[in-house]
Amino acid sequence: MRHFHERPAEEGQGRFREYMMMARGGGGFGRGGFGGPFGFGDGDGPGRPGRFLGQGQIRLLVLHLIGEEPRHGYDIIKAIEEMSGGFYAPSPGVIYPTLSYLEEAGYVVAADDGNKKRYSITDEGSAYLADNMFEASMALKALSTIGDKMKRRKERHKAEAGPELPRSVDVAMLNLREVIARKLDDDPAAASEIVRALLEFTARYE
């Protein structure tokens, strides 16, 4: 039987502070808090907000969601995306290997549901989740904090910009604003170059 790595309490406290720094966008994970070209990390591919949760936290998060109710893999992806306010949608390449791992460990069972599989938690999975709820709660808190932050930004952006944009475009615009802000912090003289580039881009779609 395979088991997840369990962290000592002191390390767990450190991870909690680390998660909160990540959720607030600062400290230790590249400029802007998450690394990557947009300050959010790019673990799932260039130009996309990448995975910021460790593999163990992803497993516990998936197990928690399945514990709430049986779910398909796609349901889990959408649930995490919604919890993070659109900031992070794990790829199938992250979720389905995680589900296979949980099934092999005996923490979930899969049942055929048409051409898909629906996963349910087992008694062993529930017991393991209860034993590791602190670590799972950190992942949930990180997603909730980021989701709240994204919601506030989206509301502020909507008030400033007017028309509502598709979520993917809106997230990309938020990333762009943060990249520009960091660039201007380092080099205020770059403002004219940035404005020129934005005007050229706008002209292409007028």
PDB file of C-alpha atoms in Angstrom:
ATOM      1  CA  MET A   1       0.000   0.000   0.000  1.00  0.00           C
ATOM      2  CA  ARG A   2       1.429   3.388  -0.958  1.00  0.00           C
ATOM      3  CA  HIS A   3       1.077   6.307   1.417  1.00  0.00           C
ATOM      4  CA  PHE A   4       1.603  10.034   1.037  1.00  0.00           C
ATOM      5  CA  HIS A   5       4.444  11.756   2.822  1.00  0.00           C
ATOM      6  CA  GLU A   6       3.329  13.189   6.156  1.00  0.00           C
ATOM      7  CA  ARG A   7       4.931  16.434   7.346  1.00  0.00           C
ATOM      8  CA  PRO A   8       5.940  17.212  10.963  1.00  0.00           C
ATOM      9  CA  ALA A   9       3.795  19.830  12.696  1.00  0.00           C
ATOM     10  CA  GLU A  10       6.583  22.442  12.613  1.00  0.00           C
ATOM     11  CA  GLU A  11       7.021  22.005   8.871  1.00  0.00           C
ATOM     12  CA  GLY A  12       3.258  22.168   8.411  1.00  0.00           C
ATOM     13  CA  GLN A  13       3.170  25.548  10.158  1.00  0.00           C
ATOM     14  CA  GLY A  14       5.925  26.752   7.845  1.00  0.00           C
ATOM     15  CA  ARG A  15       4.004  25.524   4.802  1.00  0.00           C
ATOM     16  CA  PHE A  16       0.917  27.396   5.974  1.00  0.00           C
ATOM     17  CA  ARG A  17       2.847  30.678   6.093  1.00  0.00           C
ATOM     18  CA  GLU A  18       4.331  29.810   2.695  1.00  0.00           C
ATOM     19  CA  TYR A  19       0.870  29.234   1.180  1.00  0.00           C
ATOM     20  CA  MET A  20      -0.399  32.538   2.524  1.00  0.00           C
ATOM     21  CA  MET A  21       2.587  34.404   1.107  1.00  0.00           C
ATOM     22  CA  MET A  22       1.886  32.746  -2.245  1.00  0.00           C
ATOM     23  CA  ALA A  23      -1.787  33.656  -2.108  1.00  0.00           C
ATOM     24  CA  ARG A  24      -0.918  37.277  -1.350  1.00  0.00           C
ATOM     25  CA  GLY A  25       1.518  37.343  -4.258  1.00  0.00           C
ATOM     26  CA  GLY A  26       4.797  37.662  -2.402  1.00  0.00           C
ATOM     27  CA  GLY A  27       7.918  35.914  -1.297  1.00  0.00           C
ATOM     28  CA  GLY A  28      10.092  33.071  -2.359  1.00  0.00           C
ATOM     29  CA  PHE A  29       8.427  31.851  -5.552  1.00  0.00           C
ATOM     30  CA  GLY A  30       9.828  34.156  -8.181  1.00  0.00           C
ATOM     31  CA  ARG A  31       8.896  37.768  -8.709  1.00  0.00           C
ATOM     32  CA  GLY A  32       5.249  38.371  -7.915  1.00  0.00           C
ATOM     33  CA  GLY A  33       5.143  35.345  -5.627  1.00  0.00           C
ATOM     34  CA  PHE A  34       4.576  32.473  -8.047  1.00  0.00           C
ATOM     35  CA  GLY A  35       7.476  32.668 -10.487  1.00  0.00           C
ATOM     36  CA  GLY A  36       7.049  32.298 -14.235  1.00  0.00           C
ATOM     37  CA  PRO A  37       6.778  35.003 -16.871  1.00  0.00           C
ATOM     38  CA  PHE A  38       3.523  36.416 -15.508  1.00  0.00           C
ATOM     39  CA  GLY A  39       4.383  36.227 -11.822  1.00  0.00           C
ATOM     40  CA  PHE A  40       1.994  33.283 -11.381  1.00  0.00           C
ATOM     41  CA  GLY A  41       4.231  30.387 -12.447  1.00  0.00           C
ATOM     42  CA  ASP A  42       4.035  28.347 -15.611  1.00  0.00           C
ATOM     43  CA  GLY A  43       4.093  24.741 -14.459  1.00  0.00           C
ATOM     44  CA  ASP A  44       1.378  23.663 -16.916  1.00  0.00           C
ATOM     45  CA  GLY A  45       2.874  25.308 -19.967  1.00  0.00           C
ATOM     46  CA  PRO A  46       4.328  28.594 -21.233  1.00  0.00           C
ATOM     47  CA  GLY A  47       2.125  31.633 -20.812  1.00  0.00           C
ATOM     48  CA  ARG A  48      -0.375  29.935 -18.475  1.00  0.00           C
ATOM     49  CA  PRO A  49      -0.825  30.247 -14.722  1.00  0.00           C
ATOM     50  CA  GLY A  50       0.982  27.136 -13.588  1.00  0.00           C
ATOM     51  CA  ARG A  51       0.659  24.663 -10.789  1.00  0.00           C
ATOM     52  CA  PHE A  52       1.503  26.331  -7.479  1.00  0.00           C
ATOM     53  CA  LEU A  53       0.403  23.469  -5.201  1.00  0.00           C
ATOM     54  CA  GLY A  54       2.771  20.616  -4.528  1.00  0.00           C
ATOM     55  CA  GLN A  55       1.937  17.124  -5.693  1.00  0.00           C
ATOM     56  CA  GLY A  56       0.982  16.015  -2.186  1.00  0.00           C
ATOM     57  CA  GLN A  57      -1.376  18.980  -1.777  1.00  0.00           C
ATOM     58  CA  ILE A  58      -2.988  18.278  -5.151  1.00  0.00           C
ATOM     59  CA  ARG A  59      -3.638  14.688  -4.074  1.00  0.00           C
ATOM     60  CA  LEU A  60      -5.208  15.750  -0.802  1.00  0.00           C
ATOM     61  CA  LEU A  61      -7.263  18.438  -2.533  1.00  0.00           C
ATOM     62  CA  VAL A  62      -8.588  15.932  -5.081  1.00  0.00           C
ATOM     63  CA  LEU A  63      -9.338  13.463  -2.287  1.00  0.00           C
ATOM     64  CA  HIS A  64     -11.216  16.170  -0.375  1.00  0.00           C
ATOM     65  CA  LEU A  65     -13.343  17.049  -3.406  1.00  0.00           C
ATOM     66  CA  ILE A  66     -14.191  13.403  -4.029  1.00  0.00           C
ATOM     67  CA  GLY A  67     -15.002  13.082  -0.327  1.00  0.00           C
ATOM     68  CA  GLU A  68     -17.615  15.825  -0.724  1.00  0.00           C
ATOM     69  CA  GLU A  69     -19.331  13.890  -3.515  1.00  0.00           C
ATOM     70  CA  PRO A  70     -18.387  11.365  -6.243  1.00  0.00           C
ATOM     71  CA  ARG A  71     -16.879  13.200  -9.206  1.00  0.00           C
ATOM     72  CA  HIS A  72     -15.525  12.729 -12.712  1.00  0.00           C
ATOM     73  CA  GLY A  73     -12.062  14.004 -13.518  1.00  0.00           C
ATOM     74  CA  TYR A  74     -13.556  16.932 -15.434  1.00  0.00           C
ATOM     75  CA  ASP A  75     -15.708  17.839 -12.413  1.00  0.00           C
ATOM     76  CA  ILE A  76     -12.563  18.069 -10.290  1.00  0.00           C
ATOM     77  CA  ILE A  77     -10.809  20.328 -12.792  1.00  0.00           C
ATOM     78  CA  LYS A  78     -13.805  22.691 -12.925  1.00  0.00           C
ATOM     79  CA  ALA A  79     -14.215  22.695  -9.132  1.00  0.00           C
ATOM     80  CA  ILE A  80     -10.590  23.743  -8.604  1.00  0.00           C
ATOM     81  CA  GLU A  81     -10.879  26.392 -11.310  1.00  0.00           C
ATOM     82  CA  GLU A  82     -13.983  27.833  -9.670  1.00  0.00           C
ATOM     83  CA  MET A  83     -12.437  27.733  -6.186  1.00  0.00           C
ATOM     84  CA  SER A  84      -9.437  29.728  -7.448  1.00  0.00           C
ATOM     85  CA  GLY A  85     -11.595  32.282  -9.263  1.00  0.00           C
ATOM     86  CA  GLY A  86     -10.250  31.120 -12.615  1.00  0.00           C
ATOM     87  CA  PHE A  87      -6.621  31.520 -11.562  1.00  0.00           C
ATOM     88  CA  TYR A  88      -5.730  27.831 -11.777  1.00  0.00           C
ATOM     89  CA  ALA A  89      -7.336  25.018 -13.760  1.00  0.00           C
ATOM     90  CA  PRO A  90      -5.203  21.877 -13.429  1.00  0.00           C
ATOM     91  CA  SER A  91      -4.616  20.070 -16.686  1.00  0.00           C
ATOM     92  CA  PRO A  92      -5.860  16.512 -17.342  1.00  0.00           C
ATOM     93  CA  GLY A  93      -2.177  15.572 -17.270  1.00  0.00           C
ATOM     94  CA  VAL A  94      -2.157  16.547 -13.593  1.00  0.00           C
ATOM     95  CA  ILE A  95      -5.573  15.263 -12.497  1.00  0.00           C
ATOM     96  CA  TYR A  96      -5.812  11.842 -14.130  1.00  0.00           C
ATOM     97  CA  PRO A  97      -2.431  10.551 -12.897  1.00  0.00           C
ATOM     98  CA  THR A  98      -3.452  11.820  -9.453  1.00  0.00           C
ATOM     99  CA  LEU A  99      -6.703   9.847  -9.647  1.00  0.00           C
ATOM    100  CA  SER A 100      -4.785   6.739 -10.732  1.00  0.00           C
ATOM    101  CA  TYR A 101      -2.445   7.183  -7.768  1.00  0.00           C
ATOM    102  CA  LEU A 102      -5.339   7.553  -5.329  1.00  0.00           C
ATOM    103  CA  GLU A 103      -7.063   4.507  -6.773  1.00  0.00           C
ATOM    104  CA  GLU A 104      -3.890   2.427  -6.547  1.00  0.00           C
ATOM    105  CA  ALA A 105      -3.417   3.548  -2.931  1.00  0.00           C
ATOM    106  CA  GLY A 106      -6.943   2.369  -2.109  1.00  0.00           C
ATOM    107  CA  TYR A 107      -8.231   5.843  -1.238  1.00  0.00           C
ATOM    108  CA  VAL A 108     -10.780   6.045  -4.077  1.00  0.00           C
ATOM    109  CA  VAL A 109     -12.660   3.597  -6.274  1.00  0.00           C
ATOM    110  CA  ALA A 110     -13.751   4.188  -9.862  1.00  0.00           C
ATOM    111  CA  ALA A 111     -17.067   3.150 -11.391  1.00  0.00           C
ATOM    112  CA  ASP A 112     -17.912   3.264 -15.086  1.00  0.00           C
ATOM    113  CA  ASP A 113     -20.353   6.054 -15.899  1.00  0.00           C
ATOM    114  CA  GLY A 114     -20.994   5.929 -19.629  1.00  0.00           C
ATOM    115  CA  ASN A 115     -17.677   6.559 -21.324  1.00  0.00           C
ATOM    116  CA  LYS A 116     -16.238   8.204 -18.203  1.00  0.00           C
ATOM    117  CA  LYS A 117     -15.270   7.118 -14.709  1.00  0.00           C
ATOM    118  CA  ARG A 118     -16.812   8.474 -11.534  1.00  0.00           C
ATOM    119  CA  TYR A 119     -14.588   8.374  -8.466  1.00  0.00           C
ATOM    120  CA  SER A 120     -15.791   7.827  -4.888  1.00  0.00           C
ATOM    121  CA  ILE A 121     -13.806   7.945  -1.666  1.00  0.00           C
ATOM    122  CA  THR A 122     -13.228   4.760   0.348  1.00  0.00           C
ATOM    123  CA  ASP A 123     -13.239   4.329   4.120  1.00  0.00           C
ATOM    124  CA  GLU A 124      -9.445   4.203   4.003  1.00  0.00           C
ATOM    125  CA  GLY A 125      -9.395   7.397   1.957  1.00  0.00           C
ATOM    126  CA  SER A 126     -11.660   9.154   4.451  1.00  0.00           C
ATOM    127  CA  ALA A 127      -9.433   8.068   7.329  1.00  0.00           C
ATOM    128  CA  TYR A 128      -6.302   9.240   5.531  1.00  0.00           C
ATOM    129  CA  LEU A 129      -7.891  12.573   4.688  1.00  0.00           C
ATOM    130  CA  ALA A 130      -8.901  13.073   8.327  1.00  0.00           C
ATOM    131  CA  ASP A 131      -5.341  12.317   9.449  1.00  0.00           C
ATOM    132  CA  ASN A 132      -3.971  14.906   7.010  1.00  0.00           C
ATOM    133  CA  MET A 133      -6.698  17.542   7.188  1.00  0.00           C
ATOM    134  CA  PHE A 134      -4.278  20.310   8.213  1.00  0.00           C
ATOM    135  CA  GLU A 135      -2.308  19.924   4.984  1.00  0.00           C
ATOM    136  CA  ALA A 136      -5.529  19.657   2.961  1.00  0.00           C
ATOM    137  CA  SER A 137      -6.915  22.770   4.657  1.00  0.00           C
ATOM    138  CA  MET A 138      -3.818  24.735   3.621  1.00  0.00           C
ATOM    139  CA  ALA A 139      -4.468  23.908  -0.022  1.00  0.00           C
ATOM    140  CA  LEU A 140      -8.143  24.835   0.354  1.00  0.00           C
ATOM    141  CA  LYS A 141      -7.244  28.090   2.093  1.00  0.00           C
ATOM    142  CA  ALA A 142      -4.744  28.991  -0.610  1.00  0.00           C
ATOM    143  CA  LEU A 143      -7.347  28.456  -3.344  1.00  0.00           C
ATOM    144  CA  SER A 144      -9.982  30.381  -1.389  1.00  0.00           C
ATOM    145  CA  THR A 145      -7.654  33.318  -0.761  1.00  0.00           C
ATOM    146  CA  ILE A 146      -6.635  33.498  -4.409  1.00  0.00           C
ATOM    147  CA  GLY A 147     -10.263  33.115  -5.498  1.00  0.00           C
ATOM    148  CA  ASP A 148     -11.283  36.063  -3.313  1.00  0.00           C
ATOM    149  CA  LYS A 149      -8.382  38.117  -4.648  1.00  0.00           C
ATOM    150  CA  MET A 150      -9.284  37.335  -8.249  1.00  0.00           C
ATOM    151  CA  LYS A 151     -12.927  38.200  -7.573  1.00  0.00           C
ATOM    152  CA  ARG A 152     -11.988  41.601  -6.131  1.00  0.00           C
ATOM    153  CA  ARG A 153      -9.679  42.311  -9.041  1.00  0.00           C
ATOM    154  CA  LYS A 154     -12.298  41.283 -11.541  1.00  0.00           C
ATOM    155  CA  GLU A 155     -14.892  43.531  -9.882  1.00  0.00           C
ATOM    156  CA  ARG A 156     -12.442  46.442  -9.812  1.00  0.00           C
ATOM    157  CA  HIS A 157     -11.435  45.833 -13.410  1.00  0.00           C
ATOM    158  CA  LYS A 158     -15.082  45.632 -14.492  1.00  0.00           C
ATOM    159  CA  ALA A 159     -15.821  48.947 -12.792  1.00  0.00           C
ATOM    160  CA  GLU A 160     -12.828  50.565 -14.481  1.00  0.00           C
ATOM    161  CA  ALA A 161     -13.036  48.922 -17.895  1.00  0.00           C
ATOM    162  CA  GLY A 162     -16.769  48.566 -18.430  1.00  0.00           C
ATOM    163  CA  PRO A 163     -17.621  45.568 -20.666  1.00  0.00           C
ATOM    164  CA  GLU A 164     -17.178  42.110 -19.182  1.00  0.00           C
ATOM    165  CA  LEU A 165     -14.558  39.937 -20.862  1.00  0.00           C
ATOM    166  CA  PRO A 166     -14.339  36.156 -21.152  1.00  0.00           C
ATOM    167  CA  ARG A 167     -12.652  34.697 -18.082  1.00  0.00           C
ATOM    168  CA  SER A 168      -9.518  33.601 -19.973  1.00  0.00           C
ATOM    169  CA  VAL A 169      -9.037  37.075 -21.472  1.00  0.00           C
ATOM    170  CA  ASP A 170      -9.749  38.731 -18.128  1.00  0.00           C
ATOM    171  CA  VAL A 171      -7.124  36.606 -16.355  1.00  0.00           C
ATOM    172  CA  ALA A 172      -4.617  37.368 -19.116  1.00  0.00           C
ATOM    173  CA  MET A 173      -5.316  41.103 -18.734  1.00  0.00           C
ATOM    174  CA  LEU A 174      -4.744  40.878 -14.981  1.00  0.00           C
ATOM    175  CA  ASN A 175      -1.456  39.115 -15.630  1.00  0.00           C
ATOM    176  CA  LEU A 176      -0.479  41.823 -18.131  1.00  0.00           C
ATOM    177  CA  ARG A 177      -1.205  44.593 -15.611  1.00  0.00           C
ATOM    178  CA  GLU A 178       1.051  42.929 -13.043  1.00  0.00           C
ATOM    179  CA  VAL A 179       3.860  42.417 -15.566  1.00  0.00           C
ATOM    180  CA  ILE A 180       3.682  46.087 -16.592  1.00  0.00           C
ATOM    181  CA  ALA A 181       3.609  47.234 -12.956  1.00  0.00           C
ATOM    182  CA  ARG A 182       6.739  45.237 -12.142  1.00  0.00           C
ATOM    183  CA  LYS A 183       8.500  46.479 -15.272  1.00  0.00           C
ATOM    184  CA  LEU A 184       7.770  50.105 -14.380  1.00  0.00           C
ATOM    185  CA  ASP A 185       8.982  49.539 -10.822  1.00  0.00           C
ATOM    186  CA  ASP A 186      12.338  48.456 -12.250  1.00  0.00           C
ATOM    187  CA  ASP A 187      12.457  50.917 -15.132  1.00  0.00           C
ATOM    188  CA  PRO A 188      10.051  53.903 -15.014  1.00  0.00           C
ATOM    189  CA  ALA A 189      11.425  55.108 -18.333  1.00  0.00           C
ATOM    190  CA  ALA A 190       9.938  52.061 -20.032  1.00  0.00           C
ATOM    191  CA  ALA A 191       6.451  53.627 -19.887  1.00  0.00           C
ATOM    192  CA  SER A 192       6.672  55.124 -23.382  1.00  0.00           C
ATOM    193  CA  GLU A 193       7.846  51.825 -24.867  1.00  0.00           C
ATOM    194  CA  ILE A 194       4.973  49.971 -23.176  1.00  0.00           C
ATOM    195  CA  VAL A 195       2.400  52.519 -24.360  1.00  0.00           C
ATOM    196  CA  ARG A 196       3.697  52.277 -27.920  1.00  0.00           C
ATOM    197  CA  ALA A 197       3.482  48.477 -27.861  1.00  0.00           C
ATOM    198  CA  LEU A 198      -0.084  48.592 -26.504  1.00  0.00           C
ATOM    199  CA  LEU A 199      -1.159  51.130 -29.124  1.00  0.00           C
ATOM    200  CA  GLU A 200       0.328  48.969 -31.894  1.00  0.00           C
ATOM    201  CA  PHE A 201      -1.528  45.959 -30.559  1.00  0.00           C
ATOM    202  CA  THR A 202      -4.800  47.930 -30.367  1.00  0.00           C
ATOM    203  CA  ALA A 203      -4.382  49.181 -33.934  1.00  0.00           C
ATOM    204  CA  ARG A 204      -4.225  45.592 -35.207  1.00  0.00           C
ATOM    205  CA  TYR A 205      -7.806  44.941 -34.003  1.00  0.00           C
ATOM    206  CA  GLU A 206      -9.519  48.255 -34.711  1.00  0.00           C
TER     207      GLU A 206
END
